[in-house]
mmCIF file of C-alpha atoms in Angstrom:
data_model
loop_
_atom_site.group_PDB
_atom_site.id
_atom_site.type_symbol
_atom_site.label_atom_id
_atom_site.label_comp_id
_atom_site.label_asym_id
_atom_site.label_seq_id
_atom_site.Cartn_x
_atom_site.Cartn_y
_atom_site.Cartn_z
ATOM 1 C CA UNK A 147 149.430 89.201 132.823
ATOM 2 C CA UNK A 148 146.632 87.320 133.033
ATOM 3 C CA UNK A 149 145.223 85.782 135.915
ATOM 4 C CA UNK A 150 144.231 82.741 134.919
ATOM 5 C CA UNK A 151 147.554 81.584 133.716
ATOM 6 C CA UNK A 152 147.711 79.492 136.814
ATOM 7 C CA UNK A 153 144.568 76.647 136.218
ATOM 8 C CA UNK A 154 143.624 75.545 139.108
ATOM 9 C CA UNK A 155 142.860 71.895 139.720
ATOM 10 C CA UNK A 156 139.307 70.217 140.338
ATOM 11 C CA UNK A 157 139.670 69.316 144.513
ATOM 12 C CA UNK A 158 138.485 65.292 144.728
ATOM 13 C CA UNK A 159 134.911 64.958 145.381
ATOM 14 C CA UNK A 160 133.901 63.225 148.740
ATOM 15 C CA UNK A 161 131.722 60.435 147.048
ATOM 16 C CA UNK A 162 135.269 58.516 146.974
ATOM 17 C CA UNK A 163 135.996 58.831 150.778
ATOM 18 C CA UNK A 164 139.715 57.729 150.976
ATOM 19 C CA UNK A 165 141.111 57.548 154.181
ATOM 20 C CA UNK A 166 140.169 59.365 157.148
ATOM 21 C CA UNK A 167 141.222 59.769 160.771
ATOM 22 C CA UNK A 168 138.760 62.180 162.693
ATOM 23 C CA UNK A 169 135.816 63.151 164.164
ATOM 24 C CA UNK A 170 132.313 61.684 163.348
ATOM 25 C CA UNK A 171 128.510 62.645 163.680
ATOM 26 C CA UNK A 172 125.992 60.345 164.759
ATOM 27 C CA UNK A 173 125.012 59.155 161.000
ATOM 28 C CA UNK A 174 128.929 58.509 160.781
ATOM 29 C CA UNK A 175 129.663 60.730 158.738
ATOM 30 C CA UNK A 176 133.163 63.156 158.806
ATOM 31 C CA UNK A 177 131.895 65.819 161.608
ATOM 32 C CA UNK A 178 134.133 68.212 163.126
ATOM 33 C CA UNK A 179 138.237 68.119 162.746
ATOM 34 C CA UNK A 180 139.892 65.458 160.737
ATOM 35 C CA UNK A 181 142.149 64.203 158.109
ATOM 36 C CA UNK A 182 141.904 63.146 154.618
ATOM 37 C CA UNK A 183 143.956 61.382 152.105
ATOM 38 C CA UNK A 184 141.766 61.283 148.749
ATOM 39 C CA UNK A 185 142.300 58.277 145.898
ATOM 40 C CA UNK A 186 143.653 60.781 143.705
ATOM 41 C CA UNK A 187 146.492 61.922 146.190
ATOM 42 C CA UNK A 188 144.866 65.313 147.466
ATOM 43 C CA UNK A 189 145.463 65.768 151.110
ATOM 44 C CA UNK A 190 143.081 67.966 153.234
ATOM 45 C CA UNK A 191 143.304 68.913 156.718
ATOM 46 C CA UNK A 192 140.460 70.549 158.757
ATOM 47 C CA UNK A 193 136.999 70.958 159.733
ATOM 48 C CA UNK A 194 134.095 69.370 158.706
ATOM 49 C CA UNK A 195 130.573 69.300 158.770
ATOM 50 C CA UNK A 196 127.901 66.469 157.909
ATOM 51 C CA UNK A 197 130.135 64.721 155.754
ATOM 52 C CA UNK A 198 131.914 67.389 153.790
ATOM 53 C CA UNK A 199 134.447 70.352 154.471
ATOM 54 C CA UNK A 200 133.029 73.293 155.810
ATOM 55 C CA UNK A 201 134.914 75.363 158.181
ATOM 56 C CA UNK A 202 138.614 76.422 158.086
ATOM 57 C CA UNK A 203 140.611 73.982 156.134
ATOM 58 C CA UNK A 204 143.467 73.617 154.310
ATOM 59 C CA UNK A 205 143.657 71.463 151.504
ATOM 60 C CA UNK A 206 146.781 70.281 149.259
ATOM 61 C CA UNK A 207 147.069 69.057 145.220
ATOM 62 C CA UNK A 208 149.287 66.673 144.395
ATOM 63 C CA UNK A 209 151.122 68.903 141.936
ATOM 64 C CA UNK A 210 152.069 71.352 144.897
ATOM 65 C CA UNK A 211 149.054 73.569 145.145
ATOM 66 C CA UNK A 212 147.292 74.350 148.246
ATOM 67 C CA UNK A 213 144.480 75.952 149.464
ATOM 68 C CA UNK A 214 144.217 77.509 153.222
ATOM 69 C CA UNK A 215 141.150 78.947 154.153
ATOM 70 C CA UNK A 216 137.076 78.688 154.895
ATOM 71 C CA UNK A 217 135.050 76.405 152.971
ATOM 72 C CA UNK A 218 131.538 75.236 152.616
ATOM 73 C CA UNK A 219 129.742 72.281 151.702
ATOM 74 C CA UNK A 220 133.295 71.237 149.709
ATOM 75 C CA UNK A 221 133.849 74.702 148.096
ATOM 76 C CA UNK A 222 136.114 77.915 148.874
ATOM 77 C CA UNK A 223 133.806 79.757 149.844
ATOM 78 C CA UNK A 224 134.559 83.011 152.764
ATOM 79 C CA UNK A 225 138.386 84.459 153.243
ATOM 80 C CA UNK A 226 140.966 81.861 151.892
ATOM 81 C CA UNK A 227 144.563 82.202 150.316
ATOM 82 C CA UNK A 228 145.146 79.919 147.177
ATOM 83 C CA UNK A 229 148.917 79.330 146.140
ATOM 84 C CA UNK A 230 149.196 77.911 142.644
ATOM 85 C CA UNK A 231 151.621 75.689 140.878
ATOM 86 C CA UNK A 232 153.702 78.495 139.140
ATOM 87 C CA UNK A 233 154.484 80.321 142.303
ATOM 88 C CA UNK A 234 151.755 82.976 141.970
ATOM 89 C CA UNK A 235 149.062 83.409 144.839
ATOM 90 C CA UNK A 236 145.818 84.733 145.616
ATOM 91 C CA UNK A 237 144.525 86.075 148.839
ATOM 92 C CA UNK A 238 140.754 87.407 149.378
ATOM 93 C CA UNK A 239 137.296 86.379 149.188
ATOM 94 C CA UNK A 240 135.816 83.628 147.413
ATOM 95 C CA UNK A 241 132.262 82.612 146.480
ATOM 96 C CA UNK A 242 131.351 78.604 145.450
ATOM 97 C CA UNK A 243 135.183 78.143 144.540
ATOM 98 C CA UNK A 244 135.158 81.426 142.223
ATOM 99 C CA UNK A 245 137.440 84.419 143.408
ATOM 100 C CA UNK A 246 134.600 87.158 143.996
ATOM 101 C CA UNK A 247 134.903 90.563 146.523
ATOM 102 C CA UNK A 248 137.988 91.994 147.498
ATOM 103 C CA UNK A 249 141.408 90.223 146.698
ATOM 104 C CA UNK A 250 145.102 90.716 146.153
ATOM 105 C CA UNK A 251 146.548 88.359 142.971
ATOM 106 C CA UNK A 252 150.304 87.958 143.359
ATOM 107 C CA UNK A 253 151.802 87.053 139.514
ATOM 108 C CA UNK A 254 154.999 85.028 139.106
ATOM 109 C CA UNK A 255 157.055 88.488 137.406
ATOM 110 C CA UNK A 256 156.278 90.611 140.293
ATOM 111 C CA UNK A 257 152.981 92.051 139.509
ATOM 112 C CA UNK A 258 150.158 92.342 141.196
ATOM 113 C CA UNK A 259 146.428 93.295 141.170
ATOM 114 C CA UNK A 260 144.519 94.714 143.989
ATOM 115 C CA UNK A 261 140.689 95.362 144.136
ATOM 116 C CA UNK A 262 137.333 93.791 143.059
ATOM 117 C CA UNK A 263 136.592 90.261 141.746
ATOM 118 C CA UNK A 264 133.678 89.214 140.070
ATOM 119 C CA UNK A 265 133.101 85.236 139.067
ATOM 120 C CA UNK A 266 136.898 84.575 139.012
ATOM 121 C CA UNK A 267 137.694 87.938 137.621
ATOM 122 C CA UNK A 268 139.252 91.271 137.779
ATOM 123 C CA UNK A 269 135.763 93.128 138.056
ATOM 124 C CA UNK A 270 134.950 96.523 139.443
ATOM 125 C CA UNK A 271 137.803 99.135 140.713
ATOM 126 C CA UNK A 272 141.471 97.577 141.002
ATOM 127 C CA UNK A 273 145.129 98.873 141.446
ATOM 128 C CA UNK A 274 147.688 97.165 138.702
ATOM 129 C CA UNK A 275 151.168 97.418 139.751
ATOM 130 C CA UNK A 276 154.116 96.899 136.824
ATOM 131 C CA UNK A 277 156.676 95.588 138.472
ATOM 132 C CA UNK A 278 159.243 95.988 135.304
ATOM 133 C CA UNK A 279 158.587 99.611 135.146
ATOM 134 C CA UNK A 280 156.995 100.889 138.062
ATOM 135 C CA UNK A 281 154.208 101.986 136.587
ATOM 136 C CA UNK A 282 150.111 100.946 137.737
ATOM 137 C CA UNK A 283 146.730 101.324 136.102
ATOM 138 C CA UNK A 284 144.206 102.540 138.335
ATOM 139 C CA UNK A 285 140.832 102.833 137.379
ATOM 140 C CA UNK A 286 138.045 100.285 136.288
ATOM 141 C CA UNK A 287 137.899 96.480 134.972
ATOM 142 C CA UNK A 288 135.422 94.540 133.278
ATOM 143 C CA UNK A 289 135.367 90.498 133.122
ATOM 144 C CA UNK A 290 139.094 90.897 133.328
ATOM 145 C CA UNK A 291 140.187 93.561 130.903
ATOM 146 C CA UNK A 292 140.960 97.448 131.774
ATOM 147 C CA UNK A 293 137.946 98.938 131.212
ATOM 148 C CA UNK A 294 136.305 102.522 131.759
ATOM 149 C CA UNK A 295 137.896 105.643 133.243
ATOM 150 C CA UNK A 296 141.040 105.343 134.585
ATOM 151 C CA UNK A 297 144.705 106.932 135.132
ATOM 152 C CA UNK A 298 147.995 105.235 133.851
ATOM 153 C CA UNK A 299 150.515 106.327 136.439
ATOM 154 C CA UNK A 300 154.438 106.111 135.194
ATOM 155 C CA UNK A 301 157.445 107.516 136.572
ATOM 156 C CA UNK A 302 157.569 111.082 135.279
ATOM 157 C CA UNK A 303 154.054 111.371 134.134
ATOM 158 C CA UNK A 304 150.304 109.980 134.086
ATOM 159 C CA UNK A 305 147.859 109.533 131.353
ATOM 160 C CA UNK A 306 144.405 109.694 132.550
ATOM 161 C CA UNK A 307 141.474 108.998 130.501
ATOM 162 C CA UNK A 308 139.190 106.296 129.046
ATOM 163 C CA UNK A 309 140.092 102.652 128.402
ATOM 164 C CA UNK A 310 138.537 100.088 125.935
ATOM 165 C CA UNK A 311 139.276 96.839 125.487
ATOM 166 C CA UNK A 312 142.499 96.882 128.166
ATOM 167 C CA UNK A 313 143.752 100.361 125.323
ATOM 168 C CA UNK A 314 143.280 103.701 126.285
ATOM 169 C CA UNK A 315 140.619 105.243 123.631
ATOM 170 C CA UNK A 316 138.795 108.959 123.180
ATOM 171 C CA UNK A 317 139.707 111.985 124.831
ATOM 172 C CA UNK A 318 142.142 111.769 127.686
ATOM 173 C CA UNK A 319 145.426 114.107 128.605
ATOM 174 C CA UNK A 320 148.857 113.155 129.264
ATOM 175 C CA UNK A 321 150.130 115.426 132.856
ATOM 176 C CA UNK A 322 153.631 115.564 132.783
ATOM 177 C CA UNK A 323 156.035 116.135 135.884
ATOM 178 C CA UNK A 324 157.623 119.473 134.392
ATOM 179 C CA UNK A 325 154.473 121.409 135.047
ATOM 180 C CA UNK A 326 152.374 120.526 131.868
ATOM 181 C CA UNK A 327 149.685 118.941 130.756
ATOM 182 C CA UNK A 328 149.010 118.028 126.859
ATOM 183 C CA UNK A 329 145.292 117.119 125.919
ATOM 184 C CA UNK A 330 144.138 115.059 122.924
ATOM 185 C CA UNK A 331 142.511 111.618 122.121
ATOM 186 C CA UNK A 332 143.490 108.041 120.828
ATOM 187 C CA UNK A 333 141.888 107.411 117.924
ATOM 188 C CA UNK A 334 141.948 104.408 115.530
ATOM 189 C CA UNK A 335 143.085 104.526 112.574
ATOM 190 C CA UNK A 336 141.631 102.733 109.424
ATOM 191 C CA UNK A 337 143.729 100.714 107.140
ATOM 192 C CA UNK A 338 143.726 100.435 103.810
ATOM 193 C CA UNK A 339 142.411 97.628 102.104
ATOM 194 C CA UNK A 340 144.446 94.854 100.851
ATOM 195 C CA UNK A 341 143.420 92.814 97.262
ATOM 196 C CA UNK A 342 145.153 89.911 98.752
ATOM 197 C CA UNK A 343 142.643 87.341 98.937
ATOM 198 C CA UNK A 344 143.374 85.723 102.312
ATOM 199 C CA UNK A 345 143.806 88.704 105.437
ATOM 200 C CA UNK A 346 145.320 88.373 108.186
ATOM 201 C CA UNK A 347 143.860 90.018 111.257
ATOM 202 C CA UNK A 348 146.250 92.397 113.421
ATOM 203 C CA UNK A 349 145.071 94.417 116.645
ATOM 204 C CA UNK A 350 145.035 97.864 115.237
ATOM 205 C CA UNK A 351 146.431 99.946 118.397
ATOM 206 C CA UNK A 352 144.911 102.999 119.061
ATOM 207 C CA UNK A 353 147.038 106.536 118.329
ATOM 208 C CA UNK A 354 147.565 109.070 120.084
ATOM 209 C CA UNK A 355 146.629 112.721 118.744
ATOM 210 C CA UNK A 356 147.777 116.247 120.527
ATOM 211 C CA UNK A 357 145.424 119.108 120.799
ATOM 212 C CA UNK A 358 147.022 121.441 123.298
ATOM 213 C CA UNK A 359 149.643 122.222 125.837
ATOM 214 C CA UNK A 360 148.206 123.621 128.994
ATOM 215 C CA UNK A 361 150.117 124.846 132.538
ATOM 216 C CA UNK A 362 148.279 122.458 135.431
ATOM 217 C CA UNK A 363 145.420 123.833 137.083
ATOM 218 C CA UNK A 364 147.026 124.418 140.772
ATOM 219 C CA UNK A 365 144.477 124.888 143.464
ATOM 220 C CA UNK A 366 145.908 128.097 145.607
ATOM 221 C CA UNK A 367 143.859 129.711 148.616
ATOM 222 C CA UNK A 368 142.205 132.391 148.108
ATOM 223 C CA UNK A 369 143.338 135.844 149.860
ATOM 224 C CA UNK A 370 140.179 137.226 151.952
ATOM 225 C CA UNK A 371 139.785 140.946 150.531
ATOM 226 C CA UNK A 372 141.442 143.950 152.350
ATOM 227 C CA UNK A 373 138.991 145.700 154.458
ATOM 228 C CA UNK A 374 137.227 148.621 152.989
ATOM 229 C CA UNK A 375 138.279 151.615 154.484
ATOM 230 C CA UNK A 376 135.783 155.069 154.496
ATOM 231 C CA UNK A 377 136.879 157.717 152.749
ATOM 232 C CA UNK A 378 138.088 160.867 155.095
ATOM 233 C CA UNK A 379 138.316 164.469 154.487
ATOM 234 C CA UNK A 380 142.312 165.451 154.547
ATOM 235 C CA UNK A 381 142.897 168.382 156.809
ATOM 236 C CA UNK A 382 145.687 170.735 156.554
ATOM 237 C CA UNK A 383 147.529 171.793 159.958
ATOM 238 C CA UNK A 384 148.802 175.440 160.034
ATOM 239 C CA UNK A 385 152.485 176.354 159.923
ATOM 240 C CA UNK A 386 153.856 178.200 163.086
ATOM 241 C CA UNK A 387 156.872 178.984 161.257
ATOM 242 C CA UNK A 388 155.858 182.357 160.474
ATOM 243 C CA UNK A 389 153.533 184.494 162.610
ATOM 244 C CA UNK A 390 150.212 185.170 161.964
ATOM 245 C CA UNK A 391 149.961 189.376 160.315
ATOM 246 C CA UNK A 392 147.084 191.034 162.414
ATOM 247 C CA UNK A 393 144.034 192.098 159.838
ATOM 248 C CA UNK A 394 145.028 189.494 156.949
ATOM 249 C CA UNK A 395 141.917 189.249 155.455
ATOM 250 C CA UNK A 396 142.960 185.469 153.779
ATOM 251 C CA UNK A 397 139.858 183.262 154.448
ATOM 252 C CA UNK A 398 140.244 179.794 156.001
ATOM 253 C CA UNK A 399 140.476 176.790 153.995
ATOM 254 C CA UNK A 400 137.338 174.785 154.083
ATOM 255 C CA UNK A 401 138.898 171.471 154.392
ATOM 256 C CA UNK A 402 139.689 173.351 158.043
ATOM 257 C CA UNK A 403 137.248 172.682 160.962
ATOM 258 C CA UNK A 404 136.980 175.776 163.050
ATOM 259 C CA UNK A 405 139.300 175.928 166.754
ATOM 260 C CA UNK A 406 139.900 177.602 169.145
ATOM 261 C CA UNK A 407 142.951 180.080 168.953
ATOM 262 C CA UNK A 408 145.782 179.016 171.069
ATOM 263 C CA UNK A 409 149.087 181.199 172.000
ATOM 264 C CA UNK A 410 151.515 179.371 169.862
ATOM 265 C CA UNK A 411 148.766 179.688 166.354
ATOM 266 C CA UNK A 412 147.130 183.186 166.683
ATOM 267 C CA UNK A 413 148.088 185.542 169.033
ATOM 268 C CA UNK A 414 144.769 187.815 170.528
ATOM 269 C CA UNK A 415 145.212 191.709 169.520
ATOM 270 C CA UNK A 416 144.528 193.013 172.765
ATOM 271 C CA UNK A 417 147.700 191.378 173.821
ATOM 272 C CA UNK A 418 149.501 193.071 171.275
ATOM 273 C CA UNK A 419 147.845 196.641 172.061
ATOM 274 C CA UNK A 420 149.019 196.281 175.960
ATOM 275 C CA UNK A 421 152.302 195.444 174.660
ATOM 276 C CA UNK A 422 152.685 198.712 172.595
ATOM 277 C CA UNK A 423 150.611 200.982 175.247
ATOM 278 C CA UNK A 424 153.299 199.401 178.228
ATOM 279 C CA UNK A 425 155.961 200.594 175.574
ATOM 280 C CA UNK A 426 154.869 203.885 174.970
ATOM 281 C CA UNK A 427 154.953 204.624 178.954
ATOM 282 C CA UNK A 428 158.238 203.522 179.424
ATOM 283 C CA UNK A 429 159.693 205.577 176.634
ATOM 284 C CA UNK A 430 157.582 208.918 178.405
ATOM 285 C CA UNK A 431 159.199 207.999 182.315
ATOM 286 C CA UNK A 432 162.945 207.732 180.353
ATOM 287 C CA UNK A 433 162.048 211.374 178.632
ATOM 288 C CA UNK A 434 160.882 212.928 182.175
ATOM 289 C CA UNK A 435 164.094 211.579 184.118
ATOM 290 C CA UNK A 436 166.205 212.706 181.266
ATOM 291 C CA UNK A 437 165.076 216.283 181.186
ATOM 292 C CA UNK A 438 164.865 216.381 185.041
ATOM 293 C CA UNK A 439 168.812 215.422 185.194
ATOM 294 C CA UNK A 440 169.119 218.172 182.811
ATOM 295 C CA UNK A 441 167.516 221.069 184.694
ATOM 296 C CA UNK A 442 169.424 220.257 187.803
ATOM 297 C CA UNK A 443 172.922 220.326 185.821
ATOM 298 C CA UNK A 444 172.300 224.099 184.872
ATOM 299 C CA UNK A 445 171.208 225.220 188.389
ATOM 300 C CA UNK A 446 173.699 227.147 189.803
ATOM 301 C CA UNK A 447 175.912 226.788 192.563
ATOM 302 C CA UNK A 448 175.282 228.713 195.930
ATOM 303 C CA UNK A 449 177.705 231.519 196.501
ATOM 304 C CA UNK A 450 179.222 232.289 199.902
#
């Protein structure tokens, strides 16, 4: 919706005084705080400064417009809030009555525009808000029109890309809700030529024209890499199980760093040796008390 659908009106000039009930300077001129009824039936209300309004004002049209805000020498000019005659309303900066800088535009159906102004129009970076389907164009503006690299934001998806002439135009991809993302380009397409003598010229909307379906590019964190760990001989520990046999002649395994024998692994032979020796004796004191028990059963008795 355009902006300017709401004209404003031309604010009475201060050659034709009217009535006024204020403050004066020396000269006699309006100076400081007053009030003002103009010949053409403009009211204003507020400060003033050699003669004309400068200061923080407001000022109200006949038709029902009004203007609250700073002015100098008779202009908007500073922070001021304009409400035109259709309802719609303006509130931001203005330069020598032109909307310029930073300002919000309120339209009559519910939209609005938020961002830069330039000589009365949408200029720079602004937010357009839809109100009949939700949806806004964010992105760039030029004397009014969308214009440059922006993003078309509806309810379910987005379309970002390049605009021309308020229509998106070149490459550009539509991001969709469900997880994908389709890239192409609006391009224009040429009509045929007509023999009619008289043509009549229609806006020739730009189509749209798929390349690809891709998944969307996700940003995930990347996992720091495990830590290396140096590489270690394996080393196998004996069995006890079974005992060690005395003289086996199997070598040791090399993966095996040498220890020192213990009871429970390898049993020393001279323990084994003793063992067999302390054996041996016992089985040669059972023989001698044996065959001494012997000899004294066969003595014979004494006689009387």
């Amino acid at each position: 919706m355009s902006d300017l659908g709401s004209e404003e009106i031309e604010e009475e000039a201060e050659n034709d005084l009217g009535e006024y009930e204020g403050e004066r300077n020396e000269a006699g001129e309006r100076h400081g705080h007053g009030k003002a009824r103009l010949p053409n039936g403009d009211t204003y209300e507020g400060d003033y400064a050699n003669g004309k309004r400068s200061g923080q004002g407001t000022y109200r049209f006949k038709n029902g417009a009004r203007y609250i805000g700073e002015y100098l020498d008779n202009k908007k000019h500073g922070h001021g809030t304009f409400i035109y005659p259709d309802g719609s309303k303006y509130e931001g900066d203005w330069v020598e009555d032109q909307r310029h800088g930073n300002g919000v535009y309120y339209y009559v159906n519910g939209d609005t525009y938020t961002g830069e102004w330039f000589n009365h129009y949408r200029h720079g970076q602004g937010t357009y808000f839809y109100a009949l389907t939700g949806s806004k164009y964010v992105g760039s503006w030029a004397n009014g029109q969308q214009e440059g690299a922006a993003e078309l934001i509806h309810l379910n998806h987005r379309y970002q890309g390049k605009f021309v002439n308020k229509n998106p135009f070149g490459p550009g991809k539509y991001i969709f809700d469900i997880g994908c993302e389709q890239h192409g380009e609006y391009i224009r397409e040429e009509k045929p030529e007509e023999e009619e003598e008289e043509e009549i010229l229609v806006p020739v909307l730009p189509k749209w024209k798929a390349h690809r379906i891709t998944s969307l590019t996700l940003w995930t964190p990347e996992e720091p890499p495990p830590p290396e760990v140096p590489p270690t001989t394996s080393v196998e520990i004996p069995t006890i199980e079974e005992p060690v046999v005395e003289g086996s002649t199997e070598a040791p395994s090399e993966s095996v760093e040498a220890t020192e024998p213990s009871e429970a692994t390898s049993p020393p032979k001279e323990s084994e040796e003793e063992e067999e020796a302390s054996k041996d004796d016992q089985g040669d004191q059972a023989s001698l008390m044996t065959e001494e028990k012997e000899d004294e059963a066969r003595e014979p008795e004494p006689q009387d």
